[in-house]
Amino acid sequence: LGFIVVNNGNKTEVAVGYSTLYGDSCGAISFIQDLYKKQVYQIAKYRNTNIIDGVTNNLLDIIPKECLERKPSAELKENQFDEDSLIKYEILDNILEDFLDKKLSIQELYKIYNIEDVKKVINLIFISVVTDIKNVIFIDIIVVEYLVRKKYYQKHFTMGKTQKMFLIYVLI
């Protein structure tokens, strides 16, 4: 058949349980699960402002501007938006990045962000574990400098049989 359903849950949504298991997470593989929501939007905007049609030399707005400008919503009911029950994605992404990637402690997060926001995010991370356990293969995007690529590859690219991850290197 040659077709596969692609999961469209990003790292932010998956981390806090806003990537519904049998909705946007129902695909067999995810290309954006290792990207925070802000990064997905940055890539989409870059795509629309930097890719030129080879025939007309016009920019190709593949992703409609309406999709990039409207408020995120699971669209489960009329006028329902993610930020009605979450904190703003800009803040949420920053907290998640500091906690998950930079490994800051909760106490360190309290010094940087609103304490109630941090408590809410940490709570959402821990109650969304069930969704994470059932999640699919995802693409882990790792940005490495060219000179350290080979050394990094030899050191880190030993995958266990049960590990559900692929590595893509983006050269900078």
mmCIF file of C-alpha atoms in Angstrom:
data_model
loop_
_atom_site.group_PDB
_atom_site.id
_atom_site.type_symbol
_atom_site.label_atom_id
_atom_site.label_comp_id
_atom_site.label_asym_id
_atom_site.label_seq_id
_atom_site.Cartn_x
_atom_site.Cartn_y
_atom_site.Cartn_z
ATOM 1 C CA LEU A 1 0.000 0.000 0.000
ATOM 2 C CA GLY A 2 2.806 2.439 0.772
ATOM 3 C CA PHE A 3 0.898 4.714 3.151
ATOM 4 C CA ILE A 4 1.372 5.448 6.831
ATOM 5 C CA VAL A 5 -0.602 7.626 9.246
ATOM 6 C CA VAL A 6 1.601 10.354 10.720
ATOM 7 C CA ASN A 7 1.228 11.462 14.330
ATOM 8 C CA ASN A 8 1.162 15.254 14.711
ATOM 9 C CA GLY A 9 1.631 15.652 18.468
ATOM 10 C CA ASN A 10 4.515 17.978 19.344
ATOM 11 C CA LYS A 11 6.770 17.826 22.418
ATOM 12 C CA THR A 12 4.766 20.459 24.309
ATOM 13 C CA GLU A 13 1.413 18.752 23.779
ATOM 14 C CA VAL A 14 2.773 15.286 24.514
ATOM 15 C CA ALA A 15 4.544 16.425 27.695
ATOM 16 C CA VAL A 16 1.374 17.863 29.232
ATOM 17 C CA GLY A 17 -1.147 15.376 27.849
ATOM 18 C CA TYR A 18 -2.656 17.627 25.172
ATOM 19 C CA SER A 19 -1.833 15.254 22.351
ATOM 20 C CA THR A 20 -4.868 12.992 22.419
ATOM 21 C CA LEU A 21 -4.043 9.309 22.271
ATOM 22 C CA TYR A 22 -6.596 8.343 19.627
ATOM 23 C CA GLY A 23 -6.669 11.782 17.961
ATOM 24 C CA ASP A 24 -3.521 13.576 16.884
ATOM 25 C CA SER A 25 -1.333 10.837 18.407
ATOM 26 C CA CYS A 26 -2.918 7.965 16.526
ATOM 27 C CA GLY A 27 -0.282 7.886 13.771
ATOM 28 C CA ALA A 28 2.436 5.266 13.450
ATOM 29 C CA ILE A 29 5.365 7.721 13.489
ATOM 30 C CA SER A 30 5.885 11.312 14.608
ATOM 31 C CA PHE A 31 8.200 13.780 12.931
ATOM 32 C CA ILE A 32 7.542 16.654 15.332
ATOM 33 C CA GLN A 33 7.280 14.970 18.735
ATOM 34 C CA ASP A 34 10.756 16.212 19.630
ATOM 35 C CA LEU A 35 9.874 19.816 18.739
ATOM 36 C CA TYR A 36 8.238 22.269 21.111
ATOM 37 C CA LYS A 37 5.124 24.005 19.815
ATOM 38 C CA LYS A 38 7.059 27.258 19.285
ATOM 39 C CA GLN A 39 9.592 25.374 17.131
ATOM 40 C CA VAL A 40 6.829 23.852 14.997
ATOM 41 C CA TYR A 41 5.471 27.356 14.348
ATOM 42 C CA GLN A 42 8.976 28.683 13.615
ATOM 43 C CA ILE A 43 9.577 25.942 11.044
ATOM 44 C CA ALA A 44 6.172 26.535 9.453
ATOM 45 C CA LYS A 45 6.800 30.285 9.178
ATOM 46 C CA TYR A 46 10.288 29.655 7.811
ATOM 47 C CA ARG A 47 8.833 27.248 5.273
ATOM 48 C CA ASN A 48 6.344 29.832 4.066
ATOM 49 C CA THR A 49 8.876 32.672 3.813
ATOM 50 C CA ASN A 50 11.870 30.864 2.325
ATOM 51 C CA ILE A 51 10.702 28.303 -0.222
ATOM 52 C CA ILE A 52 10.270 29.648 -3.751
ATOM 53 C CA ASP A 53 8.262 28.094 -6.558
ATOM 54 C CA GLY A 54 10.765 27.150 -9.266
ATOM 55 C CA VAL A 55 8.350 28.096 -12.034
ATOM 56 C CA THR A 56 6.906 31.458 -10.934
ATOM 57 C CA ASN A 57 9.665 32.548 -8.494
ATOM 58 C CA ASN A 58 6.934 33.328 -5.941
ATOM 59 C CA LEU A 59 7.001 32.274 -2.304
ATOM 60 C CA LEU A 60 4.995 29.136 -1.681
ATOM 61 C CA ASP A 61 2.653 29.601 1.277
ATOM 62 C CA ILE A 62 2.082 25.878 1.694
ATOM 63 C CA ILE A 63 0.813 26.342 5.249
ATOM 64 C CA PRO A 64 -2.211 28.689 5.286
ATOM 65 C CA LYS A 65 -1.663 31.854 7.343
ATOM 66 C CA GLU A 66 -4.950 31.172 9.137
ATOM 67 C CA CYS A 67 -3.409 28.010 10.613
ATOM 68 C CA LEU A 68 -0.421 29.953 11.916
ATOM 69 C CA GLU A 69 -2.445 32.832 13.328
ATOM 70 C CA ARG A 70 -5.399 31.143 15.019
ATOM 71 C CA LYS A 71 -5.330 30.192 18.675
ATOM 72 C CA PRO A 72 -4.453 26.515 19.287
ATOM 73 C CA SER A 73 -7.485 24.347 19.992
ATOM 74 C CA ALA A 74 -8.323 20.673 20.227
ATOM 75 C CA GLU A 75 -11.644 21.724 18.668
ATOM 76 C CA LEU A 76 -13.593 19.446 20.977
ATOM 77 C CA LYS A 77 -16.271 22.095 21.438
ATOM 78 C CA GLU A 78 -17.195 25.529 20.084
ATOM 79 C CA ASN A 79 -14.868 28.392 21.129
ATOM 80 C CA GLN A 80 -12.658 26.095 23.201
ATOM 81 C CA PHE A 81 -8.939 26.938 23.144
ATOM 82 C CA ASP A 82 -5.948 25.175 24.699
ATOM 83 C CA GLU A 83 -4.931 28.237 26.700
ATOM 84 C CA ASP A 84 -8.321 28.242 28.450
ATOM 85 C CA SER A 85 -7.018 25.375 30.570
ATOM 86 C CA LEU A 86 -3.260 25.724 30.025
ATOM 87 C CA ILE A 87 -0.871 28.589 30.518
ATOM 88 C CA LYS A 88 0.241 30.502 27.414
ATOM 89 C CA TYR A 89 2.271 28.268 25.097
ATOM 90 C CA GLU A 90 5.193 30.731 25.069
ATOM 91 C CA ILE A 91 5.584 30.315 28.837
ATOM 92 C CA LEU A 92 4.729 26.615 28.779
ATOM 93 C CA ASP A 93 7.399 25.875 26.154
ATOM 94 C CA ASN A 94 10.012 27.753 28.176
ATOM 95 C CA ILE A 95 9.177 25.906 31.403
ATOM 96 C CA LEU A 96 9.215 22.545 29.632
ATOM 97 C CA GLU A 97 12.486 23.313 27.883
ATOM 98 C CA ASP A 98 14.128 24.329 31.152
ATOM 99 C CA PHE A 99 12.768 21.296 33.002
ATOM 100 C CA LEU A 100 13.041 18.558 30.369
ATOM 101 C CA ASP A 101 16.051 19.637 28.311
ATOM 102 C CA LYS A 102 18.125 21.838 30.597
ATOM 103 C CA LYS A 103 17.262 19.645 33.625
ATOM 104 C CA LEU A 104 16.543 22.558 35.961
ATOM 105 C CA SER A 105 15.034 21.512 39.270
ATOM 106 C CA ILE A 106 11.547 22.543 40.309
ATOM 107 C CA GLN A 107 13.099 24.870 42.890
ATOM 108 C CA GLU A 108 15.139 26.554 40.146
ATOM 109 C CA LEU A 109 12.002 26.922 38.021
ATOM 110 C CA TYR A 110 10.233 28.629 40.940
ATOM 111 C CA LYS A 111 12.922 31.339 40.851
ATOM 112 C CA ILE A 112 12.348 32.003 37.138
ATOM 113 C CA TYR A 113 8.608 31.536 36.592
ATOM 114 C CA ASN A 114 5.332 32.031 38.398
ATOM 115 C CA ILE A 115 5.158 29.282 41.045
ATOM 116 C CA GLU A 116 1.549 28.356 40.195
ATOM 117 C CA ASP A 117 2.466 27.996 36.506
ATOM 118 C CA VAL A 118 5.360 25.686 37.382
ATOM 119 C CA LYS A 119 3.170 23.564 39.692
ATOM 120 C CA LYS A 120 0.534 23.249 36.974
ATOM 121 C CA VAL A 121 3.072 22.200 34.318
ATOM 122 C CA ILE A 122 4.831 19.659 36.564
ATOM 123 C CA ASN A 123 1.468 18.181 37.563
ATOM 124 C CA LEU A 124 0.403 17.882 33.908
ATOM 125 C CA ILE A 125 3.699 16.145 33.047
ATOM 126 C CA PHE A 126 3.174 13.512 35.716
ATOM 127 C CA ILE A 127 -0.499 12.830 34.996
ATOM 128 C CA SER A 128 0.186 12.465 31.260
ATOM 129 C CA VAL A 129 2.520 9.492 31.741
ATOM 130 C CA VAL A 130 -0.145 7.018 30.554
ATOM 131 C CA THR A 131 -0.282 8.750 27.189
ATOM 132 C CA ASP A 132 3.520 8.762 26.932
ATOM 133 C CA ILE A 133 3.761 5.028 27.574
ATOM 134 C CA LYS A 134 1.418 4.277 24.672
ATOM 135 C CA ASN A 135 3.017 6.764 22.296
ATOM 136 C CA VAL A 136 4.605 5.901 18.961
ATOM 137 C CA ILE A 137 8.019 5.951 17.363
ATOM 138 C CA PHE A 138 9.274 9.493 17.062
ATOM 139 C CA ILE A 139 12.056 11.280 15.304
ATOM 140 C CA ASP A 140 14.567 12.765 17.752
ATOM 141 C CA ILE A 141 16.126 15.814 16.158
ATOM 142 C CA ILE A 142 19.593 16.501 17.478
ATOM 143 C CA VAL A 143 21.525 19.566 16.371
ATOM 144 C CA VAL A 144 25.271 18.993 16.492
ATOM 145 C CA GLU A 145 28.215 20.859 15.096
ATOM 146 C CA TYR A 146 29.871 19.237 12.100
ATOM 147 C CA LEU A 147 33.237 18.712 13.815
ATOM 148 C CA VAL A 148 31.770 16.739 16.705
ATOM 149 C CA ARG A 149 29.232 14.798 14.638
ATOM 150 C CA LYS A 150 31.328 11.665 14.123
ATOM 151 C CA LYS A 151 32.460 11.488 17.754
ATOM 152 C CA TYR A 152 28.903 12.056 18.984
ATOM 153 C CA TYR A 153 27.587 9.430 16.593
ATOM 154 C CA GLN A 154 30.054 6.793 17.785
ATOM 155 C CA LYS A 155 29.347 7.590 21.435
ATOM 156 C CA HIS A 156 25.530 7.857 21.361
ATOM 157 C CA PHE A 157 24.196 5.849 18.452
ATOM 158 C CA THR A 158 23.988 2.477 20.129
ATOM 159 C CA MET A 159 20.300 1.709 20.171
ATOM 160 C CA GLY A 160 18.800 -1.046 22.275
ATOM 161 C CA LYS A 161 16.302 -3.466 20.765
ATOM 162 C CA THR A 162 13.344 -1.909 22.581
ATOM 163 C CA GLN A 163 14.305 1.721 22.092
ATOM 164 C CA LYS A 164 11.718 3.526 19.947
ATOM 165 C CA MET A 165 13.786 6.349 18.524
ATOM 166 C CA PHE A 166 15.569 7.414 15.371
ATOM 167 C CA LEU A 167 18.252 10.096 15.191
ATOM 168 C CA ILE A 168 18.373 12.830 12.571
ATOM 169 C CA TYR A 169 21.400 15.109 12.479
ATOM 170 C CA VAL A 170 20.862 18.695 11.460
ATOM 171 C CA LEU A 171 24.208 20.248 10.610
ATOM 172 C CA ILE A 172 24.766 23.838 11.684
#
